[in-house]
């Protein structure tokens, strides 16, 4: 077992990545343009966006597309840049946010324009699942256009490393996971559980909470005033601590792609990461079943921990007309079926063409699972269950924990974060 302590070096990642932010935010005085903001710049993220951009440019030859993506997985840098722009009334024409509590924050702050007429014109109330529409509705109006559903609770594993460690199949429970991690650490040179930047540890935490508490217990954590000061949460955090002992030390400056790649390259046995990793593996040319395998993160089989990327129309968008043509593409069946197979996600629309996902064994299976009506749990890190204030408090608590390894303090801080709601 390796003991792991993180230093504050994690911040360095942000600074390097911020440097690649682009986009000038205005219409530059030239012809018509549309500025779209996201954080999809890296491996596996960019390909889907680029395919949409290509389609947009073909459909709208007179509009210049300005890709204002700010690098950094899960929007850690982008969201801060965006907040600054929204506060100073310099919004892009559309930005990518998460359906759920995160979006509600933007709506309450008055940053977003309602899209009710657009929803009616495009028939989106029929095309999208009701539960998803609820997550983008505020005071009876809808405020964004969901382009996909991602799954957060996926465990990626390397079949060769597992075989070398004598682990027959990906572990299904958290106890089995701990045994497998120990076997990998004893029998191989591989990293048992790969992680990257701090946010990937929060991502791991949500899967461990779900696996330990079950969907009902997990979902209750996000209800107003819910207590985290319980033996069940303490137990879940104890398991989290044990898992963290099997992660690598040098990872704080790496983003999610490096952690995922370590699995497909055979440098690591496991990585718990959202299914954007599936898009990345494809891009790397990694082969499913050979270079990587997947399963629900331990203890969570039958539950879909979901999140949804959704595009908005900010109040005061400089190029509203062009923004609407962008939203039209994002909302369309063709747009979603172009974007999602590359992104590693399934369409938000219910009328997508399954054949477009059949080239990827992962996507084919996850689409089937989604359509079979699994239990649902919302991802906290990716904006479904908590807004920005709560999420930042959790992030701070996880950051402190990575420095001092004090699980009781982590539990107390998480409880306080929940009580402040
Ligand atoms: C999530 C986002 C995904 C993917 C991931 C990694 O928050 O919803 O689309 O980009 O971050 O960056």
Coordinates of C-alpha atoms and ligand atoms in Angstrom, one line a residue:
X1 CA 0.0 0.0 0.0
X2 CA 1.2 3.5 -0.7
X3 CA 0.4 6.4 1.6
X4 CA -0.5 9.4 -0.4
X5 CA -0.3 13.1 0.5
X6 CA -1.0 15.8 -1.9
X7 CA 0.7 19.1 -2.0
X8 CA -0.8 22.4 -3.1
X9 CA 0.8 21.8 -6.5
X10 CA -2.7 21.1 -7.8
X11 CA -3.2 24.8 -8.5
X12 CA -0.4 24.8 -11.0
X13 CA -2.6 22.8 -13.4
X14 CA -5.1 25.6 -13.5
X15 CA -2.5 28.2 -14.4
X16 CA -1.1 26.3 -17.2
X17 CA -4.4 25.5 -18.7
X18 CA -5.9 28.9 -18.3
X19 CA -3.2 30.1 -20.7
X20 CA -5.0 28.3 -23.5
X21 CA -8.3 30.1 -23.1
X22 CA -9.3 31.8 -26.3
X23 CA -12.2 33.8 -27.8
X24 CA -12.6 37.5 -27.8
X25 CA -16.1 37.6 -26.5
X26 CA -17.5 40.3 -28.9
X27 CA -18.4 40.5 -32.5
X28 CA -15.0 42.1 -33.2
X29 CA -16.7 44.7 -35.3
X30 CA -16.7 42.3 -38.3
X31 CA -19.5 40.2 -39.8
X32 CA -21.9 38.1 -37.9
X33 CA -20.4 35.6 -35.5
X34 CA -21.4 33.2 -32.7
X35 CA -19.3 32.7 -29.6
X36 CA -19.7 29.4 -27.9
X37 CA -18.2 28.7 -24.5
X38 CA -17.3 25.3 -23.1
X39 CA -14.3 23.4 -21.6
X40 CA -14.0 20.9 -24.3
X41 CA -10.5 21.3 -25.6
X42 CA -8.6 18.1 -24.6
X43 CA -8.5 14.5 -25.8
X44 CA -11.9 13.0 -26.2
X45 CA -13.7 16.3 -25.4
X46 CA -12.8 18.3 -28.5
X47 CA -13.8 15.8 -31.2
X48 CA -17.5 16.0 -30.5
X49 CA -17.5 19.8 -30.3
X50 CA -15.5 20.0 -33.5
X51 CA -18.0 17.8 -35.4
X52 CA -20.8 20.1 -34.3
X53 CA -18.8 23.2 -35.3
X54 CA -18.2 21.7 -38.7
X55 CA -21.9 21.0 -39.2
X56 CA -22.7 24.6 -37.9
X57 CA -20.3 26.2 -40.4
X58 CA -21.7 24.2 -43.2
X59 CA -25.3 25.2 -42.3
X60 CA -24.4 28.8 -41.6
X61 CA -21.6 29.8 -44.0
X62 CA -22.0 33.5 -43.2
X63 CA -21.5 33.2 -39.5
X64 CA -18.0 33.0 -38.0
X65 CA -17.8 30.4 -35.3
X66 CA -15.8 31.5 -32.3
X67 CA -14.8 28.6 -30.1
X68 CA -14.3 30.1 -26.6
X69 CA -13.4 26.9 -24.9
X70 CA -11.3 27.2 -21.7
X71 CA -9.2 24.0 -21.0
X72 CA -9.5 22.0 -17.8
X73 CA -11.5 18.9 -17.1
X74 CA -15.0 19.3 -15.6
X75 CA -14.8 23.0 -16.2
X76 CA -12.7 23.7 -13.2
X77 CA -11.1 26.7 -14.9
X78 CA -13.8 27.5 -17.4
X79 CA -16.5 28.0 -14.8
X80 CA -14.4 30.7 -13.0
X81 CA -13.8 32.5 -16.3
X82 CA -17.4 32.3 -17.2
X83 CA -18.6 33.6 -13.9
X84 CA -16.3 36.6 -14.3
X85 CA -17.7 37.3 -17.8
X86 CA -21.3 36.9 -16.7
X87 CA -20.8 39.2 -13.7
X88 CA -19.3 41.9 -15.9
X89 CA -22.1 41.5 -18.5
X90 CA -19.8 40.2 -21.2
X91 CA -21.6 36.9 -21.9
X92 CA -20.7 34.6 -24.8
X93 CA -23.6 33.8 -27.2
X94 CA -24.1 30.4 -25.6
X95 CA -22.3 28.4 -22.9
X96 CA -22.2 24.8 -21.8
X97 CA -23.5 24.2 -18.3
X98 CA -24.9 21.2 -16.4
X99 CA -28.6 20.5 -16.0
X100 CA -29.7 20.6 -12.4
X101 CA -28.6 22.8 -9.5
X102 CA -25.7 24.4 -11.3
X103 CA -28.1 25.7 -14.0
X104 CA -30.5 26.9 -11.3
X105 CA -27.7 29.1 -9.9
X106 CA -27.3 30.8 -13.3
X107 CA -31.0 31.3 -13.7
X108 CA -31.4 32.7 -10.2
X109 CA -28.6 35.1 -10.8
X110 CA -30.6 36.4 -13.9
X111 CA -27.9 35.3 -16.3
X112 CA -30.1 33.2 -18.6
X113 CA -33.0 33.9 -21.0
X114 CA -35.9 31.5 -21.0
X115 CA -36.3 29.2 -24.1
X116 CA -40.0 28.3 -23.9
X117 CA -40.9 29.4 -27.5
X118 CA -37.9 27.6 -28.8
X119 CA -38.9 24.4 -26.9
X120 CA -42.3 24.6 -28.5
X121 CA -41.1 25.3 -32.0
X122 CA -38.6 22.5 -31.8
X123 CA -40.9 20.0 -30.1
X124 CA -38.4 19.5 -27.4
X125 CA -41.0 18.8 -24.6
X126 CA -41.8 15.6 -26.6
X127 CA -38.3 14.7 -27.5
X128 CA -36.7 15.0 -24.1
X129 CA -37.4 12.9 -20.9
X130 CA -39.6 14.7 -18.5
X131 CA -37.2 14.2 -15.6
X132 CA -34.5 16.0 -17.5
X133 CA -36.8 18.9 -18.5
X134 CA -37.6 19.3 -14.8
X135 CA -33.9 19.8 -14.1
X136 CA -33.7 22.8 -16.6
X137 CA -37.0 24.3 -15.5
X138 CA -37.4 27.2 -13.1
X139 CA -40.7 28.9 -12.3
X140 CA -42.4 27.1 -15.2
X141 CA -39.9 28.2 -17.9
X142 CA -37.1 26.1 -19.5
X143 CA -33.6 27.6 -19.7
X144 CA -31.2 25.3 -21.6
X145 CA -30.9 22.7 -24.3
X146 CA -29.5 19.4 -23.1
X147 CA -27.3 17.7 -25.7
X148 CA -26.5 14.5 -23.9
X149 CA -26.5 12.2 -20.9
X150 CA -23.2 11.2 -19.4
X151 CA -22.7 8.5 -16.8
X152 CA -20.4 9.3 -13.9
X153 CA -20.3 6.0 -12.1
X154 CA -18.1 4.0 -14.5
X155 CA -15.1 2.0 -13.5
X156 CA -12.6 1.5 -16.2
X157 CA -10.1 -1.4 -15.8
X158 CA -7.2 -3.0 -17.6
X159 CA -7.9 -6.7 -18.3
X160 CA -4.2 -7.7 -18.5
X161 CA -3.3 -6.0 -15.2
X162 CA -6.3 -7.7 -13.5
X163 CA -5.2 -11.1 -14.9
X164 CA -1.7 -10.6 -13.7
X165 CA -3.1 -9.7 -10.2
X166 CA -5.2 -12.8 -10.2
X167 CA -8.4 -10.8 -10.3
X168 CA -10.9 -12.7 -12.4
X169 CA -13.5 -10.0 -13.1
X170 CA -14.0 -6.3 -12.2
X171 CA -15.0 -6.1 -8.6
X172 CA -18.8 -5.5 -8.0
X173 CA -18.7 -4.4 -4.4
X174 CA -16.6 -2.0 -2.5
X175 CA -15.2 -4.8 -0.4
X176 CA -14.2 -6.7 -3.5
X177 CA -12.6 -3.5 -4.9
X178 CA -10.4 -3.2 -1.8
X179 CA -9.3 -6.8 -2.2
X180 CA -8.6 -6.3 -5.9
X181 CA -6.6 -3.1 -5.1
X182 CA -4.5 -5.0 -2.6
X183 CA -3.9 -7.8 -5.1
X184 CA -2.8 -5.4 -7.8
X185 CA -0.5 -3.7 -5.4
X186 CA 1.0 -7.0 -4.2
X187 CA 1.3 -8.8 -7.6
X188 CA 2.0 -6.1 -10.1
X189 CA 3.9 -2.8 -10.6
X190 CA 0.7 -1.1 -11.8
X191 CA -1.0 1.8 -10.0
X192 CA -4.0 0.2 -8.4
X193 CA -6.4 3.2 -8.8
X194 CA -5.4 6.0 -11.0
X195 CA -6.5 9.6 -10.3
X196 CA -5.6 13.0 -11.6
X197 CA -6.3 16.5 -10.6
X198 CA -8.2 17.2 -7.4
X199 CA -11.6 17.2 -9.1
X200 CA -11.0 13.6 -10.2
X201 CA -10.8 12.7 -6.5
X202 CA -14.2 14.4 -5.9
X203 CA -15.5 12.4 -8.8
X204 CA -14.2 9.2 -7.2
X205 CA -15.8 10.3 -3.9
X206 CA -19.3 10.5 -5.5
X207 CA -19.1 7.0 -6.8
X208 CA -17.9 5.7 -3.4
X209 CA -20.7 7.5 -1.6
X210 CA -23.2 6.0 -4.0
X211 CA -21.7 2.5 -3.8
X212 CA -21.7 2.6 0.0
X213 CA -25.0 4.4 0.7
X214 CA -27.1 3.0 -2.2
X215 CA -29.1 5.3 -4.4
X216 CA -31.7 6.2 -1.7
X217 CA -29.1 7.1 0.9
X218 CA -27.0 9.0 -1.7
X219 CA -30.0 11.0 -3.0
X220 CA -31.0 11.9 0.6
X221 CA -27.6 13.6 1.1
X222 CA -28.6 16.4 -1.2
X223 CA -31.9 17.2 0.4
X224 CA -32.0 20.6 2.3
X225 CA -30.6 20.2 5.9
X226 CA -29.6 16.5 5.4
X227 CA -27.1 15.3 8.0
X228 CA -23.8 13.9 6.9
X229 CA -22.9 13.3 10.5
X230 CA -24.0 9.7 10.4
X231 CA -22.4 6.3 10.9
X232 CA -23.3 5.5 7.3
X233 CA -21.4 8.5 5.8
X234 CA -18.5 7.9 8.2
X235 CA -18.4 4.3 6.9
X236 CA -18.4 5.5 3.3
X237 CA -15.6 7.9 4.0
X238 CA -13.6 5.2 5.7
X239 CA -13.8 3.1 2.5
X240 CA -12.9 6.2 0.5
X241 CA -9.8 6.7 2.6
X242 CA -8.8 3.0 2.1
X243 CA -9.2 3.4 -1.7
X244 CA -7.2 6.6 -1.7
X245 CA -4.2 4.7 -0.2
X246 CA -4.0 2.9 -3.5
X247 CA -3.8 5.9 -5.7
X248 CA -0.6 7.4 -7.1
X249 CA 1.2 10.3 -5.5
X250 CA 2.3 12.3 -8.5
X251 CA -1.0 12.9 -10.0
X252 CA -2.2 16.3 -8.9
X253 CA -0.9 18.1 -12.0
X254 CA -2.6 15.7 -14.4
X255 CA -6.1 16.0 -15.8
X256 CA -8.5 13.1 -16.2
X257 CA -7.1 12.1 -19.6
X258 CA -3.8 11.0 -18.1
X259 CA -5.5 8.9 -15.4
X260 CA -7.7 7.2 -18.0
X261 CA -4.8 6.6 -20.3
X262 CA -2.8 4.9 -17.6
X263 CA -5.6 2.3 -17.6
X264 CA -5.6 1.7 -21.3
X265 CA -1.8 1.7 -21.4
X266 CA -1.6 -0.9 -18.6
X267 CA 0.1 1.4 -16.2
X268 CA -2.9 1.3 -13.8
X269 CA -5.6 -1.3 -13.0
X270 CA -8.6 1.0 -12.4
X271 CA -9.9 4.5 -12.9
X272 CA -13.3 5.7 -11.9
X273 CA -14.3 8.3 -14.4
X274 CA -17.3 9.5 -16.4
X275 CA -17.9 8.0 -19.8
X276 CA -16.2 10.9 -21.6
X277 CA -13.3 8.4 -21.1
X278 CA -15.0 6.2 -23.7
X279 CA -14.6 8.9 -26.3
X280 CA -11.0 9.4 -25.3
X281 CA -10.2 5.7 -25.5
X282 CA -11.6 5.6 -29.1
X283 CA -9.5 8.6 -30.0
X284 CA -6.4 6.8 -28.6
X285 CA -7.3 3.7 -30.6
X286 CA -7.5 1.7 -27.4
X287 CA -9.6 -1.5 -27.9
X288 CA -12.6 -2.3 -25.7
X289 CA -12.2 -5.7 -24.0
X290 CA -8.5 -5.7 -24.7
X291 CA -6.9 -2.4 -23.6
X292 CA -9.8 -1.5 -21.3
X293 CA -13.0 -2.9 -19.8
X294 CA -15.8 -1.1 -18.0
X295 CA -18.4 -1.9 -15.3
X296 CA -20.5 0.1 -12.9
X297 CA -18.4 1.5 -10.1
X298 CA -18.4 -1.0 -7.2
X299 CA -21.7 -1.2 -5.4
X300 CA -23.6 0.9 -8.0
X301 CA -24.8 -1.6 -10.5
X302 CA -28.3 -0.8 -11.6
X303 CA -28.0 2.9 -10.8
X304 CA -27.2 5.5 -13.4
X305 CA -25.4 8.4 -11.8
X306 CA -26.2 10.9 -14.5
X307 CA -25.3 14.4 -15.7
X308 CA -26.2 16.4 -18.7
X309 CA -24.3 18.9 -20.7
X310 CA -26.7 21.6 -21.8
X311 CA -26.3 24.8 -23.8
X312 CA -27.9 28.2 -22.8
X313 CA -28.9 31.5 -24.2
X314 CA -27.4 34.1 -21.8
X315 CA -29.3 37.4 -21.2
X316 CA -27.6 40.0 -23.4
X317 CA -26.0 37.5 -25.8
X318 CA -24.4 39.8 -28.4
X319 CA -25.5 37.6 -31.3
X320 CA -28.8 36.2 -30.3
X321 CA -29.9 35.2 -33.7
X322 CA -26.8 33.2 -34.4
X323 CA -27.0 31.7 -30.9
X324 CA -30.5 30.4 -31.7
X325 CA -29.2 28.6 -34.8
X326 CA -26.5 27.0 -32.6
X327 CA -29.1 25.9 -30.1
X328 CA -31.2 24.5 -33.0
X329 CA -28.3 22.3 -34.1
X330 CA -27.6 21.2 -30.5
X331 CA -31.2 20.3 -30.0
X332 CA -31.7 18.4 -33.2
X333 CA -31.6 14.6 -33.6
X334 CA -28.9 14.9 -36.2
X335 CA -26.8 17.2 -34.0
X336 CA -27.0 15.0 -31.0
X337 CA -26.3 11.8 -33.0
X338 CA -23.2 13.6 -34.6
X339 CA -21.9 14.8 -31.3
X340 CA -22.5 12.0 -28.8
X341 CA -20.8 9.0 -30.4
X342 CA -17.6 11.0 -30.4
X343 CA -18.1 12.5 -26.9
X344 CA -18.7 9.1 -25.2
X345 CA -22.3 10.1 -24.2
X346 CA -25.8 9.1 -25.2
X347 CA -28.3 11.6 -26.6
X348 CA -30.6 13.6 -24.4
X349 CA -33.3 13.1 -27.0
X350 CA -35.4 9.9 -26.8
X351 CA -35.6 9.5 -30.6
X352 CA -31.9 9.1 -31.3
X353 CA -30.8 6.5 -33.8
X354 CA -29.2 3.5 -31.9
X355 CA -27.3 2.5 -35.0
X356 CA -25.1 5.6 -34.6
X357 CA -23.9 4.2 -31.3
X358 CA -23.4 0.6 -32.4
X359 CA -19.8 1.0 -33.3
X360 CA -18.9 1.4 -29.7
X361 CA -19.6 -1.6 -27.4
X362 CA -19.6 0.8 -24.4
X363 CA -22.1 3.2 -25.9
X364 CA -24.3 0.5 -27.2
X365 CA -24.5 -1.1 -23.7
X366 CA -25.0 2.2 -21.8
X367 CA -27.7 3.4 -24.2
X368 CA -29.5 0.1 -23.6
X369 CA -29.1 0.4 -19.9
X370 CA -30.4 4.0 -19.9
X371 CA -33.4 3.0 -22.0
X372 CA -34.2 0.1 -19.6
X373 CA -35.1 2.7 -16.9
X374 CA -32.3 2.3 -14.3
X375 CA -32.4 3.9 -10.8
X376 CA -31.2 7.5 -11.1
X377 CA -28.8 9.4 -8.9
X378 CA -27.5 12.9 -9.8
X379 CA -23.8 13.6 -10.0
X380 CA -22.8 16.2 -7.4
X381 CA -19.5 17.1 -9.0
X382 CA -21.0 17.7 -12.4
X383 CA -23.7 20.1 -11.2
X384 CA -26.9 18.0 -10.8
X385 CA -27.4 17.9 -7.0
X386 CA -25.5 21.0 -5.8
X387 CA -25.0 24.5 -6.9
X388 CA -21.7 26.4 -7.0
X389 CA -21.5 27.4 -3.4
X390 CA -22.0 23.9 -2.0
X391 CA -19.7 22.4 -4.7
X392 CA -17.0 24.8 -3.8
X393 CA -17.3 23.9 -0.1
X394 CA -16.9 20.3 -1.0
X395 CA -14.0 21.0 -3.2
X396 CA -12.3 22.9 -0.4
X397 CA -12.9 20.0 2.0
X398 CA -11.5 17.5 -0.4
X399 CA -8.5 19.7 -1.0
X400 CA -7.8 19.9 2.7
X401 CA -8.2 16.2 3.1
X402 CA -5.7 15.6 0.3
X403 CA -3.2 17.6 2.3
X404 CA -3.8 16.2 5.8
X405 CA -5.6 12.8 5.3
X406 CA -7.9 13.6 8.1
X407 CA -11.1 11.7 7.3
X408 CA -13.0 12.9 10.4
X409 CA -12.3 16.5 9.5
X410 CA -13.5 15.7 6.0
X411 CA -16.7 14.3 7.3
X412 CA -17.3 17.4 9.5
X413 CA -16.6 19.8 6.7
X414 CA -18.9 17.9 4.3
X415 CA -21.6 18.0 7.0
X416 CA -21.1 21.8 7.5
X417 CA -21.3 22.3 3.7
X418 CA -24.6 20.5 3.7
X419 CA -26.0 22.4 6.7
X420 CA -25.1 25.8 5.0
X421 CA -27.8 25.2 2.4
Ligands
LIG1 C1 -18.0 17.1 -17.2 C2 -18.7 17.4 -18.5 C3 -18.4 16.4 -19.5 C4 -16.9 16.3 -19.6 C5 -16.2 16.2 -18.3 C6 -14.7 16.2 -18.3 O1 -18.3 18.1 -16.2 O2 -20.1 17.4 -18.3 O3 -18.9 16.8 -20.8 O4 -16.4 17.3 -20.4 O5 -16.6 17.2 -17.4 O6 -14.2 17.4 -18.7

